[in-house]
Short mmCIF file of C-alpha atoms in Angstrom, two decimals:
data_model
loop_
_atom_site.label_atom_id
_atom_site.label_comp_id
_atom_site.label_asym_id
_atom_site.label_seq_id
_atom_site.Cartn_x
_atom_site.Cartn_y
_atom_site.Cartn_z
CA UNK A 12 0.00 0.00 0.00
CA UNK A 13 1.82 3.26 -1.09
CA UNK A 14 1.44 6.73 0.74
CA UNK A 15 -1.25 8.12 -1.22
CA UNK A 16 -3.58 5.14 -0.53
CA UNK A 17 -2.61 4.84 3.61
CA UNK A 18 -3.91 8.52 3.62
CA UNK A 19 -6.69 8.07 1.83
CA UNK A 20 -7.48 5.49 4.08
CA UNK A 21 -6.92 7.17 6.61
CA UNK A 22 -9.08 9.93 5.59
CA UNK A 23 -11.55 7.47 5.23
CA UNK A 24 -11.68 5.93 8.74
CA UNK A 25 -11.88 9.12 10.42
CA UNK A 26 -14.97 10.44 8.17
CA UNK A 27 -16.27 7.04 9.04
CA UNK A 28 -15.32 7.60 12.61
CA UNK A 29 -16.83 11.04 13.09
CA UNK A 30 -19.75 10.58 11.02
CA UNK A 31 -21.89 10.10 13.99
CA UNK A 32 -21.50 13.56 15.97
CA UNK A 33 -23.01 15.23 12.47
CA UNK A 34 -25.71 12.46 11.91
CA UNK A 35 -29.54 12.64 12.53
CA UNK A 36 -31.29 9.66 13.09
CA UNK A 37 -32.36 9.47 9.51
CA UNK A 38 -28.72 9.39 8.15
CA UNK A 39 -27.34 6.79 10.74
CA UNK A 40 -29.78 4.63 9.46
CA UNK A 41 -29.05 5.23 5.67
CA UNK A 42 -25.17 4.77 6.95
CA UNK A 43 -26.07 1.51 8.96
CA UNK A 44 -27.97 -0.09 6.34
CA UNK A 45 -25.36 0.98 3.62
CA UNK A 46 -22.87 -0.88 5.67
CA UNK A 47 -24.40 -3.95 6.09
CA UNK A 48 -25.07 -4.03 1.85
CA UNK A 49 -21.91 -3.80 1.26
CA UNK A 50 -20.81 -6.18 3.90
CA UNK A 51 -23.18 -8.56 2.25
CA UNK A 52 -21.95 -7.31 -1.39
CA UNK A 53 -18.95 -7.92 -0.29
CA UNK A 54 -19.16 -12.00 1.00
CA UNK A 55 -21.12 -12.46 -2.26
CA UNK A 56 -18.81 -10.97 -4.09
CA UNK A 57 -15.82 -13.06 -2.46
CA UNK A 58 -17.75 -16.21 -3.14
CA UNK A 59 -18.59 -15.42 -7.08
CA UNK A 60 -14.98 -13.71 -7.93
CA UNK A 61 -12.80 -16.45 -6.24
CA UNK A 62 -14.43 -19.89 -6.04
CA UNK A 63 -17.12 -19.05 -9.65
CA UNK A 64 -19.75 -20.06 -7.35
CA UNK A 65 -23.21 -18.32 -7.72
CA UNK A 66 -25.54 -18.90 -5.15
CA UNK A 67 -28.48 -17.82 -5.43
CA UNK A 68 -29.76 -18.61 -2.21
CA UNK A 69 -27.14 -16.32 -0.18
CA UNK A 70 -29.52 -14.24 1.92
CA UNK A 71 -30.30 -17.49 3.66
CA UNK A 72 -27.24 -16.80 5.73
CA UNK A 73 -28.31 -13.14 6.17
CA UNK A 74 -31.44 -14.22 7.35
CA UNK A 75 -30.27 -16.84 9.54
CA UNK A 76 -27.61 -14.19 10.90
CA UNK A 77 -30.60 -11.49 11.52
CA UNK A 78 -33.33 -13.55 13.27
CA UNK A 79 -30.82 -15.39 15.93
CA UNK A 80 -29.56 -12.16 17.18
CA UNK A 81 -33.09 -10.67 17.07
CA UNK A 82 -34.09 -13.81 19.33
CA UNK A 83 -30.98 -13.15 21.41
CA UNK A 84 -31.97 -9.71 22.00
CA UNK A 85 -35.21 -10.83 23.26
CA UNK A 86 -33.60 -13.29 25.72
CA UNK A 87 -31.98 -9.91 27.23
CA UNK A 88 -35.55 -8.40 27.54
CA UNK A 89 -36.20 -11.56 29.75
CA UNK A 90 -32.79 -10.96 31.81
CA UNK A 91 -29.96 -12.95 29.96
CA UNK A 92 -27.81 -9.44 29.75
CA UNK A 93 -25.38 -10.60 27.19
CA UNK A 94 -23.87 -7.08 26.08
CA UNK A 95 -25.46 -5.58 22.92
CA UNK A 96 -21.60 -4.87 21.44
CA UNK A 97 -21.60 -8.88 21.46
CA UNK A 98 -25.00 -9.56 20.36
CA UNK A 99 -24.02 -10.07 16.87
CA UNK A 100 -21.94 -13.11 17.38
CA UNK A 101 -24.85 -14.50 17.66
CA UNK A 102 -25.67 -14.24 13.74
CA UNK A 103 -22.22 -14.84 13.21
CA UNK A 104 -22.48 -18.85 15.14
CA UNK A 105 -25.91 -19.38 13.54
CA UNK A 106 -25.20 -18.00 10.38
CA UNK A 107 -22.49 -20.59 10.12
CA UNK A 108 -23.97 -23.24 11.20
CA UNK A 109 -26.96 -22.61 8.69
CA UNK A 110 -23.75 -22.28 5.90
CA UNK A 111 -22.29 -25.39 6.91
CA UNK A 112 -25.51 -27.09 6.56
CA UNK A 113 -26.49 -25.85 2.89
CA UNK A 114 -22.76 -25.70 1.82
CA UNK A 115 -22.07 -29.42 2.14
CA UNK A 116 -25.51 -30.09 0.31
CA UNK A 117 -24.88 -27.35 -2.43
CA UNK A 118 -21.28 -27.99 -3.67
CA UNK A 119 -22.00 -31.80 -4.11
CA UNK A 120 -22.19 -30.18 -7.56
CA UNK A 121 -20.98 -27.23 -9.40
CA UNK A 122 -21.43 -24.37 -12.14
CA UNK A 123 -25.65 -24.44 -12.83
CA UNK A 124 -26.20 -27.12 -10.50
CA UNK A 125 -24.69 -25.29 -7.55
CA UNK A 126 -26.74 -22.51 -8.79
CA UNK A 127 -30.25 -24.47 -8.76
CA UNK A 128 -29.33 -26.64 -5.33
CA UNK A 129 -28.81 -23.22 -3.44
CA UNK A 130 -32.23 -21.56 -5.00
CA UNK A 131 -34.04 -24.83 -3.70
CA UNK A 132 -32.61 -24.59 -0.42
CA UNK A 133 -33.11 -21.12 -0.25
CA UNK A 134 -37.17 -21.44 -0.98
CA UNK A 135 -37.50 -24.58 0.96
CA UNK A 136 -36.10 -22.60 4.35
CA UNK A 137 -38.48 -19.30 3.03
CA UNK A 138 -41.51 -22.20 3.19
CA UNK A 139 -41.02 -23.27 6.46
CA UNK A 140 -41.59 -19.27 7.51
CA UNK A 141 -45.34 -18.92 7.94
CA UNK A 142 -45.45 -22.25 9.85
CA UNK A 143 -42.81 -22.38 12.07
CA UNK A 144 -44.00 -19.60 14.36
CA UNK A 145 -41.56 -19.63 17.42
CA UNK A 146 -38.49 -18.88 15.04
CA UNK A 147 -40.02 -17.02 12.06
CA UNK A 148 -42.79 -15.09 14.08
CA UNK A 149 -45.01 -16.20 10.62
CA UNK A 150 -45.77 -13.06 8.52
CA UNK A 151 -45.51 -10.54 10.78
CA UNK A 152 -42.14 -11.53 11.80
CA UNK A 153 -40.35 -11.05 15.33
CA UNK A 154 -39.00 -7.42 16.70
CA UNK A 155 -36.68 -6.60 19.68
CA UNK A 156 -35.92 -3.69 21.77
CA UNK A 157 -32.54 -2.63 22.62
CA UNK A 158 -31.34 -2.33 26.10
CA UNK A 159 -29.18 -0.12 27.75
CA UNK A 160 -25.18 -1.55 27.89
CA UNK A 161 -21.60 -0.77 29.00
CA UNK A 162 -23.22 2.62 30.63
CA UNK A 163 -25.12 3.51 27.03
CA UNK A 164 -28.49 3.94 26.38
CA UNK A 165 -28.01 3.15 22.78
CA UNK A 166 -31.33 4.65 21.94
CA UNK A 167 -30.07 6.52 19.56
CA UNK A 168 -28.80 5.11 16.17
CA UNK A 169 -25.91 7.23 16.13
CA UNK A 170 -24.43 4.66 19.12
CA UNK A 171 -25.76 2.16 16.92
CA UNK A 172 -23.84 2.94 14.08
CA UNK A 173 -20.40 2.65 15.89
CA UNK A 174 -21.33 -1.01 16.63
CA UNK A 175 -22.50 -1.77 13.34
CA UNK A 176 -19.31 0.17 12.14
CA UNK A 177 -17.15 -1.70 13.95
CA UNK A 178 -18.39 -5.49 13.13
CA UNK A 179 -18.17 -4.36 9.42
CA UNK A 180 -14.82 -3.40 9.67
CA UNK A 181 -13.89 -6.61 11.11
CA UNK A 182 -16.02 -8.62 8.10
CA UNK A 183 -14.29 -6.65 5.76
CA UNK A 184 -10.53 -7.02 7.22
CA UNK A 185 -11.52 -11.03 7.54
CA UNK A 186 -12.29 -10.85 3.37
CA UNK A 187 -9.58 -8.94 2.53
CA UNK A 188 -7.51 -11.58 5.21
CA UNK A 189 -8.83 -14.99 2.96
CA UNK A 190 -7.84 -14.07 -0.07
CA UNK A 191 -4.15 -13.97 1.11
CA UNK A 192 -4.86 -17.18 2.27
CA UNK A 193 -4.06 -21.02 1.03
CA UNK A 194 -7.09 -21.69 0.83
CA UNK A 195 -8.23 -18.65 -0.84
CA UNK A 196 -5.84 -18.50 -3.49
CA UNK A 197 -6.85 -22.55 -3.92
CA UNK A 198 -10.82 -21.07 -4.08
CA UNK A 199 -9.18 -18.89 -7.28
CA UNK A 200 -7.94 -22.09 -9.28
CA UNK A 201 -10.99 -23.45 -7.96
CA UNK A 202 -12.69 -21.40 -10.04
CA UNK A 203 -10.49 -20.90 -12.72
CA UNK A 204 -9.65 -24.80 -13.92
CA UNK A 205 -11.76 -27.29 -11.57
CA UNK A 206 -10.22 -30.34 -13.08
CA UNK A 207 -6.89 -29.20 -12.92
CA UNK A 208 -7.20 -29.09 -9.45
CA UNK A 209 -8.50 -32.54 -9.25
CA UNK A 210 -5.77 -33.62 -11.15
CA UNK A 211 -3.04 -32.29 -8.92
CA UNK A 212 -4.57 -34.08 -6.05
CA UNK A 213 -6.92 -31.58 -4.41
CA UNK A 214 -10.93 -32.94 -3.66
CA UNK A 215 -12.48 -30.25 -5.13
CA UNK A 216 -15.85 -30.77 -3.05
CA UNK A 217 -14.09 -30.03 0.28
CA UNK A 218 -12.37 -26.86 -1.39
CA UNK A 219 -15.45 -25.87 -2.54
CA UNK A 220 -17.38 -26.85 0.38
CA UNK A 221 -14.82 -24.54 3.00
CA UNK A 222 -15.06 -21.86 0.62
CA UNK A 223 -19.10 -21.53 0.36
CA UNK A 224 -19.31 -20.47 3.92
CA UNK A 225 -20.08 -17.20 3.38
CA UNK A 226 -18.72 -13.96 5.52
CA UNK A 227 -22.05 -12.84 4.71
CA UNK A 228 -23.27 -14.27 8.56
CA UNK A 229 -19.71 -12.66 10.05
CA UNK A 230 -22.94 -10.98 9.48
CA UNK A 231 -24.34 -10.11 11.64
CA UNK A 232 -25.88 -6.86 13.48
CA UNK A 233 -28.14 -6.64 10.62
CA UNK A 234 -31.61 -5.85 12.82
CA UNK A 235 -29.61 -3.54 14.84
CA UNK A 236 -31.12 -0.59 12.68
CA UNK A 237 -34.88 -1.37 13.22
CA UNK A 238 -35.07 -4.10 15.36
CA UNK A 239 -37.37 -6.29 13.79
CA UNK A 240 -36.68 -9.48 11.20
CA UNK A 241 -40.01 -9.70 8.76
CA UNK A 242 -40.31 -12.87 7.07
CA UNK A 243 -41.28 -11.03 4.41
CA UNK A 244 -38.43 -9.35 3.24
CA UNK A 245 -35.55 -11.54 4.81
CA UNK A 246 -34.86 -14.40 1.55
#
């Protein structure tokens, strides 16, 4: 990284940083729900530009991710006082689990197959919505309150943002982190040459299956803005 991009960055950080003490409540929502797109745009992105593997079913994860901290959340309102800065660890262990899960299923096969196994998964989770009430809340969904922690109120979104902020920044440094990686620079041949891989000894399911985990559910103070995970517009 030459000068001219550290400053930028640095530039960058501290707008991001002081953003809040010049935001309304309207704005720190657009900000918060800006971040957590391109968070999302970002794992998708990862998956389709490395491994060549388009899922089509990748706001499963983002759903899973949204409606376990929502129910964690709600657990606080009936006195389990984990703190809200950790709440979203919470998407990130379900999320993965849910990943695991589809991702083993999914890269069985690959190229339009992968494509059509993910959209089935995706639609046969959305079904089980509307009549499996204590997770999904059915079509009116589930919603939360947040509750004071670590001495603030967090009642406004500006504190919000900070959190949201800072879990972003940690999804995006754990991208940028994987590519580096063995196995992320294996997820690129992956994608480029499939049985070349297999020919120099590599099982191509297992690559493919590590590498379909999505950072999407690292993912995971996504209700943090409103508080509430609608069936409706979570697949």
């Amino acid at each position: 990284m030459n000068r001219y991009l550290r400053i930028a960055f640095c530039l960058a950080a501290a707008v991001l940083l002081l953003a809040p003490l010049t935001f309304s409540d309207r704005y720190a929502n657009l900000a918060i729900r800006i971040l957590v797109a391109a968070l999302f745009a970002s794992a998708f992105n990862l998956l389709w530009r490395q491994a060549r593997l388009l899922s089509f079913g990748h706001g499963v994860y983002f759903g899973a991710g949204m409606f376990a901290v929502v129910h964690l959340m709600r657990a606080n309102e009936a006195g389990l006082n984990v703190p809200l800065i950790l709440v979203p660890l919470a998407g990130v262990l379900f999320g993965l689990i849910i990943g695991l899960l589809c991702g083993f299923i999914a890269t069985l096969r690959s190229g339009a197959y992968f494509s059509m196994i993910t959209l089935a998964l995706a639609k046969l989770i959305y079904s089980l919505g509307p009549r499996w009430q204590a997770l999904f809340g059915g079509e009116a969904g589930i919603s939360s309150m947040r509750l004071p922690s670590m001495g603030l109120s967090f009642a406004a979104l500006n504190e919000v943002y900070l959190i949201v902020l800072g879990w972003s920044a940690l999804g995006f440094i754990a991208i940028w982190f994987f590519a580096k990686t063995p196995l992320g620079q294996i997820a690129y041949a992956l994608g480029d040459n499939e049985r070349r891989l297999q020919f120099l000894g590599y099982r191509t399911h297992a690559c493919a299956f590590r590498r379909s985990r999505p950072p999407a559910t690292t993912h995971r103070d996504h209700p943090l803005p409103g508080m509430k995970a609608p069936l409706g517009n979570t697949w």
